[in-house]
Coordinates of C-alpha atoms and ligand atoms in Angstrom, one line a residue:
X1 CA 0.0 -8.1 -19.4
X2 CA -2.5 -10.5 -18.5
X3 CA -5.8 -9.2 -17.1
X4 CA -6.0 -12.8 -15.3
X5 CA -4.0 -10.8 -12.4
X6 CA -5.7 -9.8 -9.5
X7 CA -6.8 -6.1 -9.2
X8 CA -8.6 -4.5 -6.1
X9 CA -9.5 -1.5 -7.7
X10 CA -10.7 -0.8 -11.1
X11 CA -12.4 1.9 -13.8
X12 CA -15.7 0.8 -15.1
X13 CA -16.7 2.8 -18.2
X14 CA -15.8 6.4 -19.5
X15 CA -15.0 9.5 -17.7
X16 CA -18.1 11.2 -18.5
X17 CA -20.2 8.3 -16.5
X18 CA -17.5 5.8 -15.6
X19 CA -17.3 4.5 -12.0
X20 CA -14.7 2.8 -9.4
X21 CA -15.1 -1.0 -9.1
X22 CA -13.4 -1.8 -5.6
X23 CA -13.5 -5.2 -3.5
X24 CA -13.9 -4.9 0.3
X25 CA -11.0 -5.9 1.8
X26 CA -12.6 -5.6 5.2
X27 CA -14.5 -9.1 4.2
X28 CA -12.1 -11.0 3.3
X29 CA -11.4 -13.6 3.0
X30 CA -15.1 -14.7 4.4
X31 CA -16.5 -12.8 1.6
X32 CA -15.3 -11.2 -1.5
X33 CA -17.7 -8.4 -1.8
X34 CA -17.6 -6.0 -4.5
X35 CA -18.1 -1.8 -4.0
X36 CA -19.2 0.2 -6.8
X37 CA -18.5 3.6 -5.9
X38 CA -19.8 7.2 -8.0
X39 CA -18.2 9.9 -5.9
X40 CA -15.4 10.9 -4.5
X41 CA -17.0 11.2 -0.8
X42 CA -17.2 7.4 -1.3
X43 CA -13.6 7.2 -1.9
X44 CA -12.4 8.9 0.5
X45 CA -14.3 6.8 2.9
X46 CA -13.7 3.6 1.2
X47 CA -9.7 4.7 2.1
X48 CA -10.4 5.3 5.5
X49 CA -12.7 2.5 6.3
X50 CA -10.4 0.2 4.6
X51 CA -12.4 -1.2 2.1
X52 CA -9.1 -0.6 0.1
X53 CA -5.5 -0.2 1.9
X54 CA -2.4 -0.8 1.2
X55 CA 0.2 2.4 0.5
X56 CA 0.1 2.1 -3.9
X57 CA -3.7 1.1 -3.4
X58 CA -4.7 4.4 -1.2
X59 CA -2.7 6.7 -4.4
X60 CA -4.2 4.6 -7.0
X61 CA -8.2 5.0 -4.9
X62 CA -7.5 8.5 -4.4
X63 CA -6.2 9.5 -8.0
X64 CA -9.4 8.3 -9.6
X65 CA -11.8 10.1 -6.6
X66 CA -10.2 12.9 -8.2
X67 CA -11.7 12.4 -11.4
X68 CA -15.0 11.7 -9.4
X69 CA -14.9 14.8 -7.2
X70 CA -14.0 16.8 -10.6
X71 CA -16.3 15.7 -12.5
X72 CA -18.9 16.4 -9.8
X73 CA -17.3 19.9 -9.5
X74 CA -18.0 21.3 -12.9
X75 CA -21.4 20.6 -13.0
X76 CA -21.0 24.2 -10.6
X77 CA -20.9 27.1 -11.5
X78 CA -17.1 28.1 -13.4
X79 CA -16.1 30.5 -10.7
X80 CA -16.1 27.8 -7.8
X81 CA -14.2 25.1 -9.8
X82 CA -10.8 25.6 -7.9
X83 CA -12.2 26.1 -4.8
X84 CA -14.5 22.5 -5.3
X85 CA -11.4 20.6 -6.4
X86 CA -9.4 21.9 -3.4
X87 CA -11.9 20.6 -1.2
X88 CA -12.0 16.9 -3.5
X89 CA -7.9 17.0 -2.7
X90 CA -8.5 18.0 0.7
X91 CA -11.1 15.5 1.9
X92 CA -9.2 12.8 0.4
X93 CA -5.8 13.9 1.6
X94 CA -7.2 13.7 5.1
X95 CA -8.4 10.2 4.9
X96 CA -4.7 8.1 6.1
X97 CA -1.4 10.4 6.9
X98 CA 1.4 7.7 6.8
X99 CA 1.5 6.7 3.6
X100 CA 2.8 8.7 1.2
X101 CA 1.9 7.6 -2.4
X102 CA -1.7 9.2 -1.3
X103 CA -0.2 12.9 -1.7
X104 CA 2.2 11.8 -4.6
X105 CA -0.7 10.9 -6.6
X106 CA -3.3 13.5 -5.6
X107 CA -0.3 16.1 -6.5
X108 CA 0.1 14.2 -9.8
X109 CA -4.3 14.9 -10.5
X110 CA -3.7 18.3 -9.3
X111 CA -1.4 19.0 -11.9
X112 CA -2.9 17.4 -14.5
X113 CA -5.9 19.8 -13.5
X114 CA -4.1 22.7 -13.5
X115 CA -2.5 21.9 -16.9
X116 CA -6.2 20.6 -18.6
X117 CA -8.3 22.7 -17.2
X118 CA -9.1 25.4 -19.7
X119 CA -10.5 22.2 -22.3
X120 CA -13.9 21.1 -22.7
X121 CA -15.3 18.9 -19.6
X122 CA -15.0 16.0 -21.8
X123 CA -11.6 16.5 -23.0
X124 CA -10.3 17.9 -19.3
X125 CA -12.5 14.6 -17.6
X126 CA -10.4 12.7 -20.4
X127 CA -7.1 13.0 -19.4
X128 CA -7.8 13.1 -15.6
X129 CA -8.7 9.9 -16.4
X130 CA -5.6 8.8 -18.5
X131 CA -3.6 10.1 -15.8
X132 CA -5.3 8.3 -12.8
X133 CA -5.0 5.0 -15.5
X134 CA -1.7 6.1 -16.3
X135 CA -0.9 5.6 -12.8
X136 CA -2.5 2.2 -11.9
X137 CA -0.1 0.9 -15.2
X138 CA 2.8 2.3 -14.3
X139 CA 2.0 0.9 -10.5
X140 CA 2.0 -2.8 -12.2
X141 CA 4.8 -2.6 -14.4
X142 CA 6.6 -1.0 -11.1
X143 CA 5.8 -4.0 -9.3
X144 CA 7.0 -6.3 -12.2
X145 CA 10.3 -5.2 -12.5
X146 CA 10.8 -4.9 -8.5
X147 CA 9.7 -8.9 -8.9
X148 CA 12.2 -9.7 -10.8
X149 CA 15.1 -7.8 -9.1
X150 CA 14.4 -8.3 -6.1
X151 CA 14.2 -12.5 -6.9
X152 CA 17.4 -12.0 -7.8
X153 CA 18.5 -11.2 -3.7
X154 CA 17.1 -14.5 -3.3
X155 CA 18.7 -18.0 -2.7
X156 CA 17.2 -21.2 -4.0
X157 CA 14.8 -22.8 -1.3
X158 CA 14.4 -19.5 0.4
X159 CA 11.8 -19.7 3.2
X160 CA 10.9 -16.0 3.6
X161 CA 9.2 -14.3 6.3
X162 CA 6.7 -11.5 5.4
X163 CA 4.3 -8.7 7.5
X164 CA 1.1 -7.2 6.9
X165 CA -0.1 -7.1 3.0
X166 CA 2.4 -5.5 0.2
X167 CA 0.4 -7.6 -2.2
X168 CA -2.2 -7.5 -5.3
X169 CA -4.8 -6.1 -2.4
X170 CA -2.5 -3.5 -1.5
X171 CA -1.4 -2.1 -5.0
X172 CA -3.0 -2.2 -8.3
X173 CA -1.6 -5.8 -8.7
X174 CA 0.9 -7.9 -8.2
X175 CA 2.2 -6.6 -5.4
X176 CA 5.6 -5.4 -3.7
X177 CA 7.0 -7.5 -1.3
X178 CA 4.7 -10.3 -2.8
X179 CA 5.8 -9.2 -6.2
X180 CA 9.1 -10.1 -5.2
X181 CA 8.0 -13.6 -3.2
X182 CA 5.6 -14.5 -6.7
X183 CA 8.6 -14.1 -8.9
X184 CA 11.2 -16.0 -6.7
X185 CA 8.4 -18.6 -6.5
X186 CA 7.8 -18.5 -10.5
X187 CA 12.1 -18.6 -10.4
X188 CA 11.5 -21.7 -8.1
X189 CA 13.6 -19.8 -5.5
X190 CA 11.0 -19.8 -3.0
X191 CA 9.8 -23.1 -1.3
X192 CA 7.2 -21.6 2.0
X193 CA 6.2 -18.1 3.0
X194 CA 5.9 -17.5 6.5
X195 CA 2.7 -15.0 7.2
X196 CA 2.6 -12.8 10.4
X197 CA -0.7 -12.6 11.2
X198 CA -0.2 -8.7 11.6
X199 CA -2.4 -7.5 14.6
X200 CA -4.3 -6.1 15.1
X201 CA -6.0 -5.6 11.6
X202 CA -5.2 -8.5 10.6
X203 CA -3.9 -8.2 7.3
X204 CA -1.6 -10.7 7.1
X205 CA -4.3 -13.5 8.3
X206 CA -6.7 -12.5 6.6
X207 CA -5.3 -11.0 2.8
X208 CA -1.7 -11.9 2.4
X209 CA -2.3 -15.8 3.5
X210 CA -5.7 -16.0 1.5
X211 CA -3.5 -14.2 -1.5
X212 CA -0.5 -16.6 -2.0
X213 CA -2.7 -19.7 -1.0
X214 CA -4.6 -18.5 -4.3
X215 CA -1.5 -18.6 -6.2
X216 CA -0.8 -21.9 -4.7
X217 CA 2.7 -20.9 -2.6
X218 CA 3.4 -22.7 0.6
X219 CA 1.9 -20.9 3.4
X220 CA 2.9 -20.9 7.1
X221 CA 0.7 -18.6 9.1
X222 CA 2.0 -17.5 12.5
X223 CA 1.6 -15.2 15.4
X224 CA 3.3 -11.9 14.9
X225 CA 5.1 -13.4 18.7
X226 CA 6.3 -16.1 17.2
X227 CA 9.2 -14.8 14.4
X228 CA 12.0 -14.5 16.7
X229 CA 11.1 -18.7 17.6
X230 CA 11.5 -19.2 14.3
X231 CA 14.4 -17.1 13.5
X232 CA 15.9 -18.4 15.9
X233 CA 15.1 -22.1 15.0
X234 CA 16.9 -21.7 11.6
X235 CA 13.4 -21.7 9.6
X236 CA 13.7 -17.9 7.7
X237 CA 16.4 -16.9 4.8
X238 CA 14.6 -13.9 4.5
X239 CA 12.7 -10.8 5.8
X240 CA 10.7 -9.1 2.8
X241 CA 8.2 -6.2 3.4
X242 CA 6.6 -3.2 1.6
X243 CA 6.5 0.6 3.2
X244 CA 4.1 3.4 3.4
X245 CA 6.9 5.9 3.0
X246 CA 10.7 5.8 2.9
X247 CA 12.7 9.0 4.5
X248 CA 15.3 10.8 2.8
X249 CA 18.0 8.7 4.4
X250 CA 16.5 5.7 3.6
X251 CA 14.0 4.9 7.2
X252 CA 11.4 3.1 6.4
X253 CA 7.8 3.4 7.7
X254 CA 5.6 0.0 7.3
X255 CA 3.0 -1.8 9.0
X256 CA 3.3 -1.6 13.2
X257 CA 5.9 -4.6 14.3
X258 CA 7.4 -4.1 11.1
X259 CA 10.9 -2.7 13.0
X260 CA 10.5 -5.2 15.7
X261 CA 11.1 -8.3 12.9
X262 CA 14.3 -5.9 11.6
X263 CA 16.0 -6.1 15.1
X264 CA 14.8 -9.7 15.4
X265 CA 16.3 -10.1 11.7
X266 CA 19.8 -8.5 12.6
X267 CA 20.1 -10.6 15.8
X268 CA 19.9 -13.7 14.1
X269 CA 21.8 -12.4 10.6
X270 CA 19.0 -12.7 8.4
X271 CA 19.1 -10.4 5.7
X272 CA 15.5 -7.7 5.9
X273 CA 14.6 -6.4 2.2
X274 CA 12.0 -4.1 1.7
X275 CA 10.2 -3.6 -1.7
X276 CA 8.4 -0.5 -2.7
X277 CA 7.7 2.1 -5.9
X278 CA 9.9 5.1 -5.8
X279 CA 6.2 6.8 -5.0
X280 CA 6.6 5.2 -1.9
X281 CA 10.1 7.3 -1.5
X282 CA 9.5 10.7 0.2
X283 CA 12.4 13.2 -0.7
X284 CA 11.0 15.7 1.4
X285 CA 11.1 13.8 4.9
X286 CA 14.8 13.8 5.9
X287 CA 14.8 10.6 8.6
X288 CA 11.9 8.4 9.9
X289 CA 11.3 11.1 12.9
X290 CA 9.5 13.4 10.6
X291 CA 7.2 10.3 9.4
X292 CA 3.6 11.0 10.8
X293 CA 2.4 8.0 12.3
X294 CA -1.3 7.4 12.0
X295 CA -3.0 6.4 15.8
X296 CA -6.2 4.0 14.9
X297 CA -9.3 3.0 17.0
X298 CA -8.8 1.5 20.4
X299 CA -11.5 -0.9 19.2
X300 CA -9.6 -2.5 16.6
X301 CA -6.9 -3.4 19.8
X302 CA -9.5 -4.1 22.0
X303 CA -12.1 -6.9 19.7
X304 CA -11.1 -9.6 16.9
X305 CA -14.5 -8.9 14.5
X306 CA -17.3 -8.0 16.9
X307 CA -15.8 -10.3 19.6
X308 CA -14.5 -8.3 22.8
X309 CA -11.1 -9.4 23.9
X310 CA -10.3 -6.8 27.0
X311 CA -11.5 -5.7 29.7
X312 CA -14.0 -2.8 29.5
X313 CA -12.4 0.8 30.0
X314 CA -8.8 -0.4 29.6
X315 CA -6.5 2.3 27.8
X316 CA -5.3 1.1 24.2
X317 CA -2.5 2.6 22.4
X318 CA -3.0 2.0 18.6
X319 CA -0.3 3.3 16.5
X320 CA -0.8 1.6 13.0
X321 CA 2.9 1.7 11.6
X322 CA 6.5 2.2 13.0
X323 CA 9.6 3.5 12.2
X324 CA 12.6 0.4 11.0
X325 CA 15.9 2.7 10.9
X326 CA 17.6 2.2 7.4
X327 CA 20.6 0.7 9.3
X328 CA 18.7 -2.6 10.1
X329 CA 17.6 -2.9 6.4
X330 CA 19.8 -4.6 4.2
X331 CA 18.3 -3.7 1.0
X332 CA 15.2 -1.2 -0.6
X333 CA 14.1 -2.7 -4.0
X334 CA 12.4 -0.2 -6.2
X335 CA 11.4 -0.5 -9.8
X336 CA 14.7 1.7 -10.7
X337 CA 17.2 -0.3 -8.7
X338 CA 18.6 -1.8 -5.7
X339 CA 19.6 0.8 -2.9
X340 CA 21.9 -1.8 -0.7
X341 CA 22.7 -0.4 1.8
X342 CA 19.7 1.9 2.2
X343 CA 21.5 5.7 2.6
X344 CA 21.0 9.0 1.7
X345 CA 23.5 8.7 -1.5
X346 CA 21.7 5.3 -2.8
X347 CA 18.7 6.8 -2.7
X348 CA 19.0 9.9 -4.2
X349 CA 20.9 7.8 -7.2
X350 CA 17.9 6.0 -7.8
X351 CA 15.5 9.2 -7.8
X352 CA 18.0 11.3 -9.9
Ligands
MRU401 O1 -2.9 -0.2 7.2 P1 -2.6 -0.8 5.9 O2 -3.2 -2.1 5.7 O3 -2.9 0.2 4.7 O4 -1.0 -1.0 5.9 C1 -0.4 -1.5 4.7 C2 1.1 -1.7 4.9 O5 1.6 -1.4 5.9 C3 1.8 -2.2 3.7 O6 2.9 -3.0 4.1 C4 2.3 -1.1 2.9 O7 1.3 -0.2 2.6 C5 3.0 -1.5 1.6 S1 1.8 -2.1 0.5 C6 2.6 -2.4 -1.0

């Protein structure tokens, strides 16, 4: 695979010494400033901050804090090991709620402690390194094979209408929904990308536009307000997001406003995919009620940057993702398959 690709999170050197290589998505796209980062406090603020985001991102961040936090944790005594590495998981499991790939990848390092950990640290720092690397491959290839089936949902000349960032930035490359918009445009299936801005982080301004202009694919930025005009104007074939966790019977928790475009999409008979790694599926939520739904700062409602946009003292209701029902989504695109129409029986076919 070609290491031309754009990666927002990397391992620098071996276990024993190595350290996480991040860029700060916070400064883009005024800046691309890089993070180095030796422990696994750093992580976990680095998740929370948003220096890295994005639902495969957080799991991938997280998986090699692990190896951080571990390594940090046998330079104790032997008879505090497990109770140190509960405390790594814990403080990193705390850092974002919604999205779920952060738990299915901090159970995949706990296990892979539990199974190494009578070996040498060398050889038990080792493979909780080939794990945490096993997962950022598996992550790319993922999003490979969801480009490609996915493009083939698409028409030729598709004008598709996207939310948030379920790019490179938000995985460990490549990207979901963007995956899927990258291949169609490789296809030449794909001739502009509409961008919601995403408020109030921004994402889609600031990461998804400054991604695909990179790759040199049509770009029409608009106001998150402004979907339905188009919609309605003929201008979208397609809705295509990513998700932070999919229920049991198929809900889908994304990016806030992310439902909104769905009952704007079904109004106007445009079909709504979403694209995301089985690690984004969640077996053990059984509908989108049980989802938690992470509240943010007022302040990120309340100023663009450092500017102030409200009045001082207002109340601000921040909730950072929402809840689309799997009946307004026409299609889930994982790397094992299509599930069309989203349901508890596709799904579980595809996790079998
Ligand atoms: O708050 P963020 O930026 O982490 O939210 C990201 C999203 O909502 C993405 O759409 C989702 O994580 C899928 S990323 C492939």
């Amino acid at each position: 695979m070609s290491d031309t690709l754009l990666r927002p999170i990397r391992w620098l050197g071996g276990a024993e010494e190595g350290q996480i290589w991040m860029l700060d998505q916070r400064r883009l796209p005024l800046e691309a400033k890089e993070l180095l980062i030796a422990d696994h406090r750093g992580v976990a603020d680095a998740i929370r901050d948003m220096a890295i985001r994005g639902a495969p991102a957080i799991g991938l961040a997280a998986a090699m804090g692990v190896v951080l936090g571990v390594r940090e944790a046998l330079g104790k005594p032997e008879g505090i090991w497990d109770e140190e590495v509960k405390a790594v998981l814990e403080r990193l499991r705390s850092t974002r709620v919604t999205a779920v790939n952060l738990e299915w990848a901090l159970r995949r390092m706990e296990s892979a402690y539990r199974q190494h950990r009578g070996q040498s640290r060398t050889a038990l720092l080792q493979n909780l390194l080939s794990e945490a690397l096993a997962i950022q491959e598996e992550d790319t290839a993922a999003n490979r094979t969801m480009g490609e089936l996915g493009a083939d949902l698409l028409k030729p000349g598709s004008r598709v209408l996207t939310h948030c960032n379920a790019g490179a930035l938000a995985t460990s490359a490549y990207g979901t929904a963007l995956g899927v918009i990258r291949c169609g445009h490789a296809r030449g299936l794909v001739s502009r990308v509409f961008v919601d801005e995403t408020r109030p982080y921004l994402q889609g301004a600031r990461l998804t536009a400054w991604e695909l202009q990179r790759d040199g694919i049509l770009v029409t930025l608009i106001t998150d307000s402004m979907a339905g005009y188009f919609m309605k104007q003929g201008s979208i074939d397609c809705v295509i997001v990513g998700s932070d966790r999919i229920a049991r019977n198929g809900d889908v928790a994304n990016k806030i406003g992310t439902y909104s475009l769905a009952v704007l999409a079904k109004a106007h008979q445009i079909p709504f995919y979403v694209a995301a790694p089985t690690s984004t599926i969640d077996l053990e939520t059984p509908t989108g009620d049980q989802i938690p739904i992470e509240q943010r700062s007022p302040r990120e409602v309340t100023h663009i940057g450092s500017t102030v946009i409200a009045p001082e003292g207002i109340e601000v209701s921040h909730p950072a993702f929402d809840v689309t029902p799997a009946a307004l989504v026409s299609a889930i695109i994982t790397e094992r398959g299509i599930a069309m129409p989203p349901g508890v029986d596709t799904i579980r076919s595809l996790m079998e």
